[in-house]
Amino acid sequence: MFSPSGATAIVLAAGSGQRLGGWVPKQFLELAGKPLFCHCLDVFESSPAIGSVVLVAPSVPFDWQGRRYSKVRAVVVGGQTRSQSVELGLAALPEGTEVVLVHDAARPLVNVDLIESLIQALAPPFDGAVPGVPLEDAIKKVGADGEIQAGLSRDRVWRVQTPQAFFRQPLEISLRKARRLCPDPPDCSQMLTEAGYRVRMVAGDRLNLKVTRPADLRLAELFLQERARRAGGEGL
Ligand code: CTP
Ligand code: MG
């Protein structure tokens, strides 16, 4: 079922990082000794399950700092929204790709074990497998004035991460449908489930955070330093 050359990872690095702020989009900030987006590229480079990488970047030139990635087959310019960037990445997939992992470059703590468990979980009757973690905090609906309006059940509610693994065809079909139904979904799995495909949740990694706001940068740095300190360099 899988292409012998492995899955292709689409790395999304074309956002502008509004919530983090600053002049430089967050994926190009220095983090634990290298640009943030290079952390996930290094992990995909060392993952046996990944055969190739398509990097979706902004139109401005960016600094590779001399890094070489043998698996990066294409660098394409992204779109206005995340899903447009996914679509542009899909258009550049190497021939023969059957399994696609879509990953946010803003998640530098992805690791080889997580990639492996997603690829293992991607099998019929499922069209996709995504990592997530169950919610632990109490969840409230809050009015514009700050008053709590209702307590929401967190029973069976999960937070979703990337990378998200899909068979290529359902992902392509869902993207086309999403243009009409849901132009800017928060993640790819939502496009698939809304198009009627089946997506499975697998245990993610609590440390696989997305750098979104300034405090996340500091946390990611601490986690990366701790990972580097531990023998083997994988996970905490
Ligand atoms: N992304 C992208 N193309 C876009 C928007 C987002 O490739 N048009 C990428 C980002 O670079 C990031 C990932 O999608 O790696 C997740 O998006 P998010 O965390 O929302 O990043 P930004 O959109 O850059 O940040 P913000 O929403 O705060 O502006
Ligand atoms: Mg965004």
PDB file of C-alpha atoms and ligand atoms in Angstrom:
ATOM      1  CA  MET A   1       0.000   0.000   0.000  1.00  0.00           C
ATOM      2  CA  PHE A   2       2.809   2.410   0.809  1.00  0.00           C
ATOM      3  CA  SER A   3       5.165   3.703  -1.795  1.00  0.00           C
ATOM      4  CA  PRO A   4       8.540   2.008  -1.372  1.00  0.00           C
ATOM      5  CA  SER A   5      10.197   5.404  -1.349  1.00  0.00           C
ATOM      6  CA  GLY A   6       8.277   6.404   1.792  1.00  0.00           C
ATOM      7  CA  ALA A   7       5.837   9.136   2.666  1.00  0.00           C
ATOM      8  CA  THR A   8       6.190  12.780   1.665  1.00  0.00           C
ATOM      9  CA  ALA A   9       6.075  15.445   4.368  1.00  0.00           C
ATOM     10  CA  ILE A  10       4.618  18.832   3.443  1.00  0.00           C
ATOM     11  CA  VAL A  11       6.172  21.361   5.822  1.00  0.00           C
ATOM     12  CA  LEU A  12       4.072  24.506   6.164  1.00  0.00           C
ATOM     13  CA  ALA A  13       6.283  27.533   6.738  1.00  0.00           C
ATOM     14  CA  ALA A  14       4.447  30.265   4.841  1.00  0.00           C
ATOM     15  CA  GLY A  15       2.591  31.942   7.703  1.00  0.00           C
ATOM     16  CA  SER A  16       3.274  35.443   8.990  1.00  0.00           C
ATOM     17  CA  GLY A  17       3.181  34.708  12.732  1.00  0.00           C
ATOM     18  CA  GLN A  18       0.790  37.522  13.696  1.00  0.00           C
ATOM     19  CA  ARG A  19       0.117  36.218  17.214  1.00  0.00           C
ATOM     20  CA  LEU A  20       3.808  35.999  18.029  1.00  0.00           C
ATOM     21  CA  GLY A  21       4.465  39.451  16.602  1.00  0.00           C
ATOM     22  CA  GLY A  22       7.790  40.948  15.527  1.00  0.00           C
ATOM     23  CA  TRP A  23       9.329  41.589  12.098  1.00  0.00           C
ATOM     24  CA  VAL A  24      10.541  38.095  11.365  1.00  0.00           C
ATOM     25  CA  PRO A  25       7.936  35.328  10.889  1.00  0.00           C
ATOM     26  CA  LYS A  26       8.287  32.915  13.822  1.00  0.00           C
ATOM     27  CA  GLN A  27       9.465  29.969  11.706  1.00  0.00           C
ATOM     28  CA  PHE A  28      12.666  31.865  10.877  1.00  0.00           C
ATOM     29  CA  LEU A  29      13.525  32.884  14.441  1.00  0.00           C
ATOM     30  CA  GLU A  30      16.592  31.329  15.988  1.00  0.00           C
ATOM     31  CA  LEU A  31      15.634  28.538  18.394  1.00  0.00           C
ATOM     32  CA  ALA A  32      18.142  26.377  20.275  1.00  0.00           C
ATOM     33  CA  GLY A  33      20.900  27.078  17.780  1.00  0.00           C
ATOM     34  CA  LYS A  34      19.077  27.002  14.427  1.00  0.00           C
ATOM     35  CA  PRO A  35      16.116  28.546  12.620  1.00  0.00           C
ATOM     36  CA  LEU A  36      12.858  27.186  14.067  1.00  0.00           C
ATOM     37  CA  PHE A  37      11.733  25.541  10.798  1.00  0.00           C
ATOM     38  CA  CYS A  38      15.010  23.597  10.550  1.00  0.00           C
ATOM     39  CA  HIS A  39      14.156  21.551  13.673  1.00  0.00           C
ATOM     40  CA  CYS A  40      11.353  19.658  11.949  1.00  0.00           C
ATOM     41  CA  LEU A  41      13.348  19.376   8.711  1.00  0.00           C
ATOM     42  CA  ASP A  42      16.132  17.652  10.678  1.00  0.00           C
ATOM     43  CA  VAL A  43      13.612  15.196  12.173  1.00  0.00           C
ATOM     44  CA  PHE A  44      12.084  14.359   8.765  1.00  0.00           C
ATOM     45  CA  GLU A  45      15.593  13.990   7.358  1.00  0.00           C
ATOM     46  CA  SER A  46      16.390  11.340   9.975  1.00  0.00           C
ATOM     47  CA  SER A  47      13.038   9.531   9.845  1.00  0.00           C
ATOM     48  CA  PRO A  48      13.207   6.257   7.854  1.00  0.00           C
ATOM     49  CA  ALA A  49       9.453   6.539   7.102  1.00  0.00           C
ATOM     50  CA  ILE A  50       9.883   9.814   5.199  1.00  0.00           C
ATOM     51  CA  GLY A  51      11.174   9.664   1.629  1.00  0.00           C
ATOM     52  CA  SER A  52      10.806  13.273   0.613  1.00  0.00           C
ATOM     53  CA  VAL A  53       9.855  16.727   1.857  1.00  0.00           C
ATOM     54  CA  VAL A  54       8.052  19.627   0.184  1.00  0.00           C
ATOM     55  CA  LEU A  55       8.727  22.924   1.948  1.00  0.00           C
ATOM     56  CA  VAL A  56       6.039  25.598   1.630  1.00  0.00           C
ATOM     57  CA  ALA A  57       7.682  28.956   2.249  1.00  0.00           C
ATOM     58  CA  PRO A  58       6.793  32.654   2.014  1.00  0.00           C
ATOM     59  CA  SER A  59       7.649  34.585  -1.132  1.00  0.00           C
ATOM     60  CA  VAL A  60      10.428  36.503   0.625  1.00  0.00           C
ATOM     61  CA  PRO A  61      13.884  34.930   0.452  1.00  0.00           C
ATOM     62  CA  PHE A  62      14.808  33.073   3.625  1.00  0.00           C
ATOM     63  CA  ASP A  63      18.039  32.049   5.183  1.00  0.00           C
ATOM     64  CA  TRP A  64      18.944  28.358   5.051  1.00  0.00           C
ATOM     65  CA  GLN A  65      22.227  29.171   6.796  1.00  0.00           C
ATOM     66  CA  GLY A  66      23.999  26.788   4.488  1.00  0.00           C
ATOM     67  CA  ARG A  67      21.934  23.790   5.542  1.00  0.00           C
ATOM     68  CA  ARG A  68      21.464  20.946   3.087  1.00  0.00           C
ATOM     69  CA  TYR A  69      18.493  18.636   3.196  1.00  0.00           C
ATOM     70  CA  SER A  70      18.714  15.654   0.886  1.00  0.00           C
ATOM     71  CA  LYS A  71      14.992  14.913   1.188  1.00  0.00           C
ATOM     72  CA  VAL A  72      13.725  18.396   0.289  1.00  0.00           C
ATOM     73  CA  ARG A  73      12.518  17.877  -3.309  1.00  0.00           C
ATOM     74  CA  ALA A  74      10.668  21.151  -3.752  1.00  0.00           C
ATOM     75  CA  VAL A  75      10.351  24.580  -2.182  1.00  0.00           C
ATOM     76  CA  VAL A  76       7.102  26.270  -3.172  1.00  0.00           C
ATOM     77  CA  VAL A  77       5.562  29.613  -2.262  1.00  0.00           C
ATOM     78  CA  GLY A  78       2.582  29.351   0.098  1.00  0.00           C
ATOM     79  CA  GLY A  79      -0.846  30.986  -0.022  1.00  0.00           C
ATOM     80  CA  GLN A  80      -2.931  33.423   2.010  1.00  0.00           C
ATOM     81  CA  THR A  81      -4.389  30.714   4.241  1.00  0.00           C
ATOM     82  CA  ARG A  82      -3.020  27.523   5.728  1.00  0.00           C
ATOM     83  CA  SER A  83      -5.218  25.350   3.529  1.00  0.00           C
ATOM     84  CA  GLN A  84      -4.092  27.214   0.409  1.00  0.00           C
ATOM     85  CA  SER A  85      -0.521  26.512   1.471  1.00  0.00           C
ATOM     86  CA  VAL A  86      -1.392  22.809   1.850  1.00  0.00           C
ATOM     87  CA  GLU A  87      -2.883  22.831  -1.642  1.00  0.00           C
ATOM     88  CA  LEU A  88       0.233  24.432  -3.130  1.00  0.00           C
ATOM     89  CA  GLY A  89       2.395  21.855  -1.341  1.00  0.00           C
ATOM     90  CA  LEU A  90       0.242  19.005  -2.672  1.00  0.00           C
ATOM     91  CA  ALA A  91       0.691  20.286  -6.221  1.00  0.00           C
ATOM     92  CA  ALA A  92       4.444  19.770  -5.820  1.00  0.00           C
ATOM     93  CA  LEU A  93       4.360  16.197  -4.468  1.00  0.00           C
ATOM     94  CA  PRO A  94       6.892  13.880  -6.062  1.00  0.00           C
ATOM     95  CA  GLU A  95       5.424  11.331  -8.433  1.00  0.00           C
ATOM     96  CA  GLY A  96       4.401   8.101  -6.731  1.00  0.00           C
ATOM     97  CA  THR A  97       3.604   9.667  -3.363  1.00  0.00           C
ATOM     98  CA  GLU A  98       0.727   7.766  -1.752  1.00  0.00           C
ATOM     99  CA  VAL A  99       1.063   8.876   1.852  1.00  0.00           C
ATOM    100  CA  VAL A 100       1.342  12.537   2.852  1.00  0.00           C
ATOM    101  CA  LEU A 101       2.214  14.009   6.230  1.00  0.00           C
ATOM    102  CA  VAL A 102       1.190  17.637   6.677  1.00  0.00           C
ATOM    103  CA  HIS A 103       3.241  19.384   9.338  1.00  0.00           C
ATOM    104  CA  ASP A 104       3.365  22.886  10.826  1.00  0.00           C
ATOM    105  CA  ALA A 105       6.934  24.190  10.726  1.00  0.00           C
ATOM    106  CA  ALA A 106       5.919  25.965  13.956  1.00  0.00           C
ATOM    107  CA  ARG A 107       6.059  22.587  15.776  1.00  0.00           C
ATOM    108  CA  PRO A 108       9.788  22.041  16.288  1.00  0.00           C
ATOM    109  CA  LEU A 109       9.354  19.164  18.786  1.00  0.00           C
ATOM    110  CA  VAL A 110       8.026  16.567  16.354  1.00  0.00           C
ATOM    111  CA  ASN A 111      10.011  13.347  16.711  1.00  0.00           C
ATOM    112  CA  VAL A 112      10.749  10.175  14.768  1.00  0.00           C
ATOM    113  CA  ASP A 113       8.653   7.936  17.083  1.00  0.00           C
ATOM    114  CA  LEU A 114       5.563  10.096  16.571  1.00  0.00           C
ATOM    115  CA  ILE A 115       6.006   9.953  12.789  1.00  0.00           C
ATOM    116  CA  GLU A 116       6.378   6.175  12.978  1.00  0.00           C
ATOM    117  CA  SER A 117       3.225   5.727  15.074  1.00  0.00           C
ATOM    118  CA  LEU A 118       1.177   7.852  12.644  1.00  0.00           C
ATOM    119  CA  ILE A 119       2.322   5.872   9.620  1.00  0.00           C
ATOM    120  CA  GLN A 120       1.563   2.625  11.488  1.00  0.00           C
ATOM    121  CA  ALA A 121      -1.935   3.856  12.344  1.00  0.00           C
ATOM    122  CA  LEU A 122      -2.758   4.923   8.779  1.00  0.00           C
ATOM    123  CA  ALA A 123      -4.594   1.921   7.353  1.00  0.00           C
ATOM    124  CA  PRO A 124      -8.080   1.148   6.032  1.00  0.00           C
ATOM    125  CA  PRO A 125     -10.809   1.770   7.015  1.00  0.00           C
ATOM    126  CA  PHE A 126      -9.137   5.053   7.927  1.00  0.00           C
ATOM    127  CA  ASP A 127      -8.070   7.700   5.423  1.00  0.00           C
ATOM    128  CA  GLY A 128      -6.054   9.675   7.940  1.00  0.00           C
ATOM    129  CA  ALA A 129      -4.274   9.432  11.291  1.00  0.00           C
ATOM    130  CA  VAL A 130      -3.580  12.466  13.440  1.00  0.00           C
ATOM    131  CA  PRO A 131      -1.892  12.948  16.818  1.00  0.00           C
ATOM    132  CA  GLY A 132      -3.665  14.529  19.757  1.00  0.00           C
ATOM    133  CA  VAL A 133      -3.891  14.708  23.525  1.00  0.00           C
ATOM    134  CA  PRO A 134      -7.019  14.588  25.697  1.00  0.00           C
ATOM    135  CA  LEU A 135      -8.016  17.830  27.396  1.00  0.00           C
ATOM    136  CA  GLU A 136      -7.377  18.087  31.104  1.00  0.00           C
ATOM    137  CA  ASP A 137      -8.541  21.605  31.978  1.00  0.00           C
ATOM    138  CA  ALA A 138     -12.159  22.476  32.667  1.00  0.00           C
ATOM    139  CA  ILE A 139     -13.746  24.088  29.597  1.00  0.00           C
ATOM    140  CA  LYS A 140     -16.015  27.150  29.817  1.00  0.00           C
ATOM    141  CA  LYS A 141     -17.975  29.204  27.338  1.00  0.00           C
ATOM    142  CA  VAL A 142     -17.350  32.856  28.207  1.00  0.00           C
ATOM    143  CA  GLY A 143     -19.303  35.953  27.161  1.00  0.00           C
ATOM    144  CA  ALA A 144     -17.762  39.068  25.624  1.00  0.00           C
ATOM    145  CA  ASP A 145     -17.953  40.696  29.092  1.00  0.00           C
ATOM    146  CA  GLY A 146     -15.940  37.868  30.660  1.00  0.00           C
ATOM    147  CA  GLU A 147     -18.830  36.180  32.427  1.00  0.00           C
ATOM    148  CA  ILE A 148     -18.935  32.379  32.317  1.00  0.00           C
ATOM    149  CA  GLN A 149     -22.036  31.293  30.421  1.00  0.00           C
ATOM    150  CA  ALA A 150     -21.679  27.541  30.533  1.00  0.00           C
ATOM    151  CA  GLY A 151     -19.375  24.705  31.439  1.00  0.00           C
ATOM    152  CA  LEU A 152     -18.663  22.470  28.452  1.00  0.00           C
ATOM    153  CA  SER A 153     -17.950  18.790  28.746  1.00  0.00           C
ATOM    154  CA  ARG A 154     -14.375  17.805  28.010  1.00  0.00           C
ATOM    155  CA  ASP A 155     -15.355  14.164  27.850  1.00  0.00           C
ATOM    156  CA  ARG A 156     -13.672  12.661  24.743  1.00  0.00           C
ATOM    157  CA  VAL A 157     -12.402  16.077  23.636  1.00  0.00           C
ATOM    158  CA  TRP A 158      -8.843  16.098  22.289  1.00  0.00           C
ATOM    159  CA  ARG A 159      -6.384  18.786  21.211  1.00  0.00           C
ATOM    160  CA  VAL A 160      -5.021  18.022  17.760  1.00  0.00           C
ATOM    161  CA  GLN A 161      -1.393  18.343  16.675  1.00  0.00           C
ATOM    162  CA  THR A 162       0.636  17.846  13.516  1.00  0.00           C
ATOM    163  CA  PRO A 163       2.080  15.986  11.667  1.00  0.00           C
ATOM    164  CA  GLN A 164      -1.160  14.616  10.245  1.00  0.00           C
ATOM    165  CA  ALA A 165      -0.916  11.584   7.974  1.00  0.00           C
ATOM    166  CA  PHE A 166      -3.293  10.946   5.071  1.00  0.00           C
ATOM    167  CA  PHE A 167      -3.634   8.900   1.974  1.00  0.00           C
ATOM    168  CA  ARG A 168      -3.033  11.282  -0.897  1.00  0.00           C
ATOM    169  CA  GLN A 169      -6.298  10.945  -2.791  1.00  0.00           C
ATOM    170  CA  PRO A 170      -8.729  11.606   0.112  1.00  0.00           C
ATOM    171  CA  LEU A 171      -6.629  14.634   1.089  1.00  0.00           C
ATOM    172  CA  GLU A 172      -6.730  16.038  -2.452  1.00  0.00           C
ATOM    173  CA  ILE A 173     -10.473  15.436  -2.797  1.00  0.00           C
ATOM    174  CA  SER A 174     -11.206  16.982   0.635  1.00  0.00           C
ATOM    175  CA  LEU A 175      -9.203  20.076  -0.211  1.00  0.00           C
ATOM    176  CA  ARG A 176     -11.215  20.596  -3.380  1.00  0.00           C
ATOM    177  CA  LYS A 177     -14.486  20.200  -1.430  1.00  0.00           C
ATOM    178  CA  ALA A 178     -13.256  22.479   1.362  1.00  0.00           C
ATOM    179  CA  ARG A 179     -12.883  25.356  -1.102  1.00  0.00           C
ATOM    180  CA  ARG A 180     -16.695  25.442  -1.135  1.00  0.00           C
ATOM    181  CA  LEU A 181     -17.682  24.093   2.291  1.00  0.00           C
ATOM    182  CA  CYS A 182     -15.060  25.357   4.716  1.00  0.00           C
ATOM    183  CA  PRO A 183     -12.532  27.756   3.139  1.00  0.00           C
ATOM    184  CA  ASP A 184     -10.148  28.018   6.116  1.00  0.00           C
ATOM    185  CA  PRO A 185     -10.398  24.964   8.352  1.00  0.00           C
ATOM    186  CA  PRO A 186      -8.134  24.891  11.429  1.00  0.00           C
ATOM    187  CA  ASP A 187      -6.476  21.658  10.330  1.00  0.00           C
ATOM    188  CA  CYS A 188      -6.501  19.112   7.513  1.00  0.00           C
ATOM    189  CA  SER A 189      -8.311  16.397   9.476  1.00  0.00           C
ATOM    190  CA  GLN A 190     -11.368  18.654   9.613  1.00  0.00           C
ATOM    191  CA  MET A 191     -11.455  18.869   5.831  1.00  0.00           C
ATOM    192  CA  LEU A 192     -11.442  15.086   5.616  1.00  0.00           C
ATOM    193  CA  THR A 193     -14.095  14.461   8.264  1.00  0.00           C
ATOM    194  CA  GLU A 194     -16.369  17.120   6.723  1.00  0.00           C
ATOM    195  CA  ALA A 195     -15.935  15.458   3.352  1.00  0.00           C
ATOM    196  CA  GLY A 196     -17.047  12.149   4.882  1.00  0.00           C
ATOM    197  CA  TYR A 197     -13.664  10.446   5.277  1.00  0.00           C
ATOM    198  CA  ARG A 198     -12.576   8.611   8.402  1.00  0.00           C
ATOM    199  CA  VAL A 199      -9.672   9.914  10.461  1.00  0.00           C
ATOM    200  CA  ARG A 200      -8.185   8.192  13.450  1.00  0.00           C
ATOM    201  CA  MET A 201      -6.732   9.893  16.532  1.00  0.00           C
ATOM    202  CA  VAL A 202      -3.481   8.511  17.922  1.00  0.00           C
ATOM    203  CA  ALA A 203      -1.660   9.456  21.107  1.00  0.00           C
ATOM    204  CA  GLY A 204       0.368  12.563  20.418  1.00  0.00           C
ATOM    205  CA  ASP A 205       3.228  13.974  22.441  1.00  0.00           C
ATOM    206  CA  ARG A 206       2.360  16.562  25.094  1.00  0.00           C
ATOM    207  CA  LEU A 207       5.611  18.356  24.362  1.00  0.00           C
ATOM    208  CA  ASN A 208       4.864  18.679  20.636  1.00  0.00           C
ATOM    209  CA  LEU A 209       3.693  22.252  21.100  1.00  0.00           C
ATOM    210  CA  LYS A 210       3.029  24.784  18.378  1.00  0.00           C
ATOM    211  CA  VAL A 211       4.964  28.000  18.768  1.00  0.00           C
ATOM    212  CA  THR A 212       2.110  30.505  18.652  1.00  0.00           C
ATOM    213  CA  ARG A 213       2.783  33.149  21.299  1.00  0.00           C
ATOM    214  CA  PRO A 214       6.038  34.462  22.821  1.00  0.00           C
ATOM    215  CA  ALA A 215       5.943  32.158  25.885  1.00  0.00           C
ATOM    216  CA  ASP A 216       5.837  29.117  23.560  1.00  0.00           C
ATOM    217  CA  LEU A 217       9.259  30.030  22.192  1.00  0.00           C
ATOM    218  CA  ARG A 218      10.819  29.827  25.642  1.00  0.00           C
ATOM    219  CA  LEU A 219       9.047  26.536  26.410  1.00  0.00           C
ATOM    220  CA  ALA A 220      10.112  25.018  23.087  1.00  0.00           C
ATOM    221  CA  GLU A 221      13.702  26.047  23.762  1.00  0.00           C
ATOM    222  CA  LEU A 222      13.663  24.433  27.214  1.00  0.00           C
ATOM    223  CA  PHE A 223      12.142  21.209  25.864  1.00  0.00           C
ATOM    224  CA  LEU A 224      14.655  21.064  23.001  1.00  0.00           C
ATOM    225  CA  GLN A 225      17.561  21.629  25.367  1.00  0.00           C
ATOM    226  CA  GLU A 226      16.279  18.897  27.668  1.00  0.00           C
ATOM    227  CA  ARG A 227      15.849  16.527  24.748  1.00  0.00           C
ATOM    228  CA  ALA A 228      19.387  17.236  23.552  1.00  0.00           C
ATOM    229  CA  ARG A 229      20.716  16.611  27.078  1.00  0.00           C
ATOM    230  CA  ARG A 230      19.141  13.172  27.295  1.00  0.00           C
ATOM    231  CA  ALA A 231      20.828  10.196  25.733  1.00  0.00           C
ATOM    232  CA  GLY A 232      19.496   9.275  22.278  1.00  0.00           C
ATOM    233  CA  GLY A 233      18.007  12.705  21.743  1.00  0.00           C
ATOM    234  CA  GLU A 234      14.407  11.479  21.345  1.00  0.00           C
ATOM    235  CA  GLY A 235      11.498  12.584  23.523  1.00  0.00           C
ATOM    236  CA  LEU A 236      11.473  13.567  27.189  1.00  0.00           C
TER     237      LEU A 236
HETATM  238  N1  CTP B   1       1.044  28.570   7.482  1.00  0.00           N
HETATM  239  C1  CTP B   1       1.307  28.543   6.117  1.00  0.00           C
HETATM  240  N2  CTP B   1       0.605  29.370   5.279  1.00  0.00           N
HETATM  241  C2  CTP B   1      -0.323  30.216   5.749  1.00  0.00           C
HETATM  242  C3  CTP B   1      -0.619  30.236   7.140  1.00  0.00           C
HETATM  243  C4  CTP B   1       0.091  29.396   7.975  1.00  0.00           C
HETATM  244  O1  CTP B   1       2.164  27.783   5.669  1.00  0.00           O
HETATM  245  N3  CTP B   1      -0.954  31.025   4.911  1.00  0.00           N
HETATM  246  C5  CTP B   1       1.842  27.725   8.376  1.00  0.00           C
HETATM  247  C6  CTP B   1       2.602  28.507   9.431  1.00  0.00           C
HETATM  248  O2  CTP B   1       3.858  28.958   8.898  1.00  0.00           O
HETATM  249  C7  CTP B   1       2.728  27.529  10.561  1.00  0.00           C
HETATM  250  C8  CTP B   1       1.531  26.618  10.385  1.00  0.00           C
HETATM  251  O3  CTP B   1       0.964  26.895   9.105  1.00  0.00           O
HETATM  252  O4  CTP B   1       3.910  26.757  10.494  1.00  0.00           O
HETATM  253  C9  CTP B   1       0.502  26.787  11.496  1.00  0.00           C
HETATM  254  O5  CTP B   1      -0.076  28.085  11.427  1.00  0.00           O
HETATM  255  P1  CTP B   1      -0.027  29.171  12.585  1.00  0.00           P
HETATM  256  O6  CTP B   1       0.547  28.603  13.824  1.00  0.00           O
HETATM  257  O7  CTP B   1      -1.374  29.795  12.636  1.00  0.00           O
HETATM  258  O8  CTP B   1       1.078  30.190  12.018  1.00  0.00           O
HETATM  259  P2  CTP B   1       0.840  31.649  11.442  1.00  0.00           P
HETATM  260  O9  CTP B   1      -0.376  31.651  10.581  1.00  0.00           O
HETATM  261  O10 CTP B   1       2.135  32.061  10.850  1.00  0.00           O
HETATM  262  O11 CTP B   1       0.611  32.476  12.782  1.00  0.00           O
HETATM  263  P3  CTP B   1      -0.610  33.483  13.119  1.00  0.00           P
HETATM  264  O12 CTP B   1      -1.885  32.693  12.898  1.00  0.00           O
HETATM  265  O13 CTP B   1      -0.373  33.873  14.535  1.00  0.00           O
HETATM  266  O14 CTP B   1      -0.473  34.630  12.143  1.00  0.00           O
HETATM  267 MG    MG B   2      -2.336  31.219  11.414  1.00  0.00          MG
END
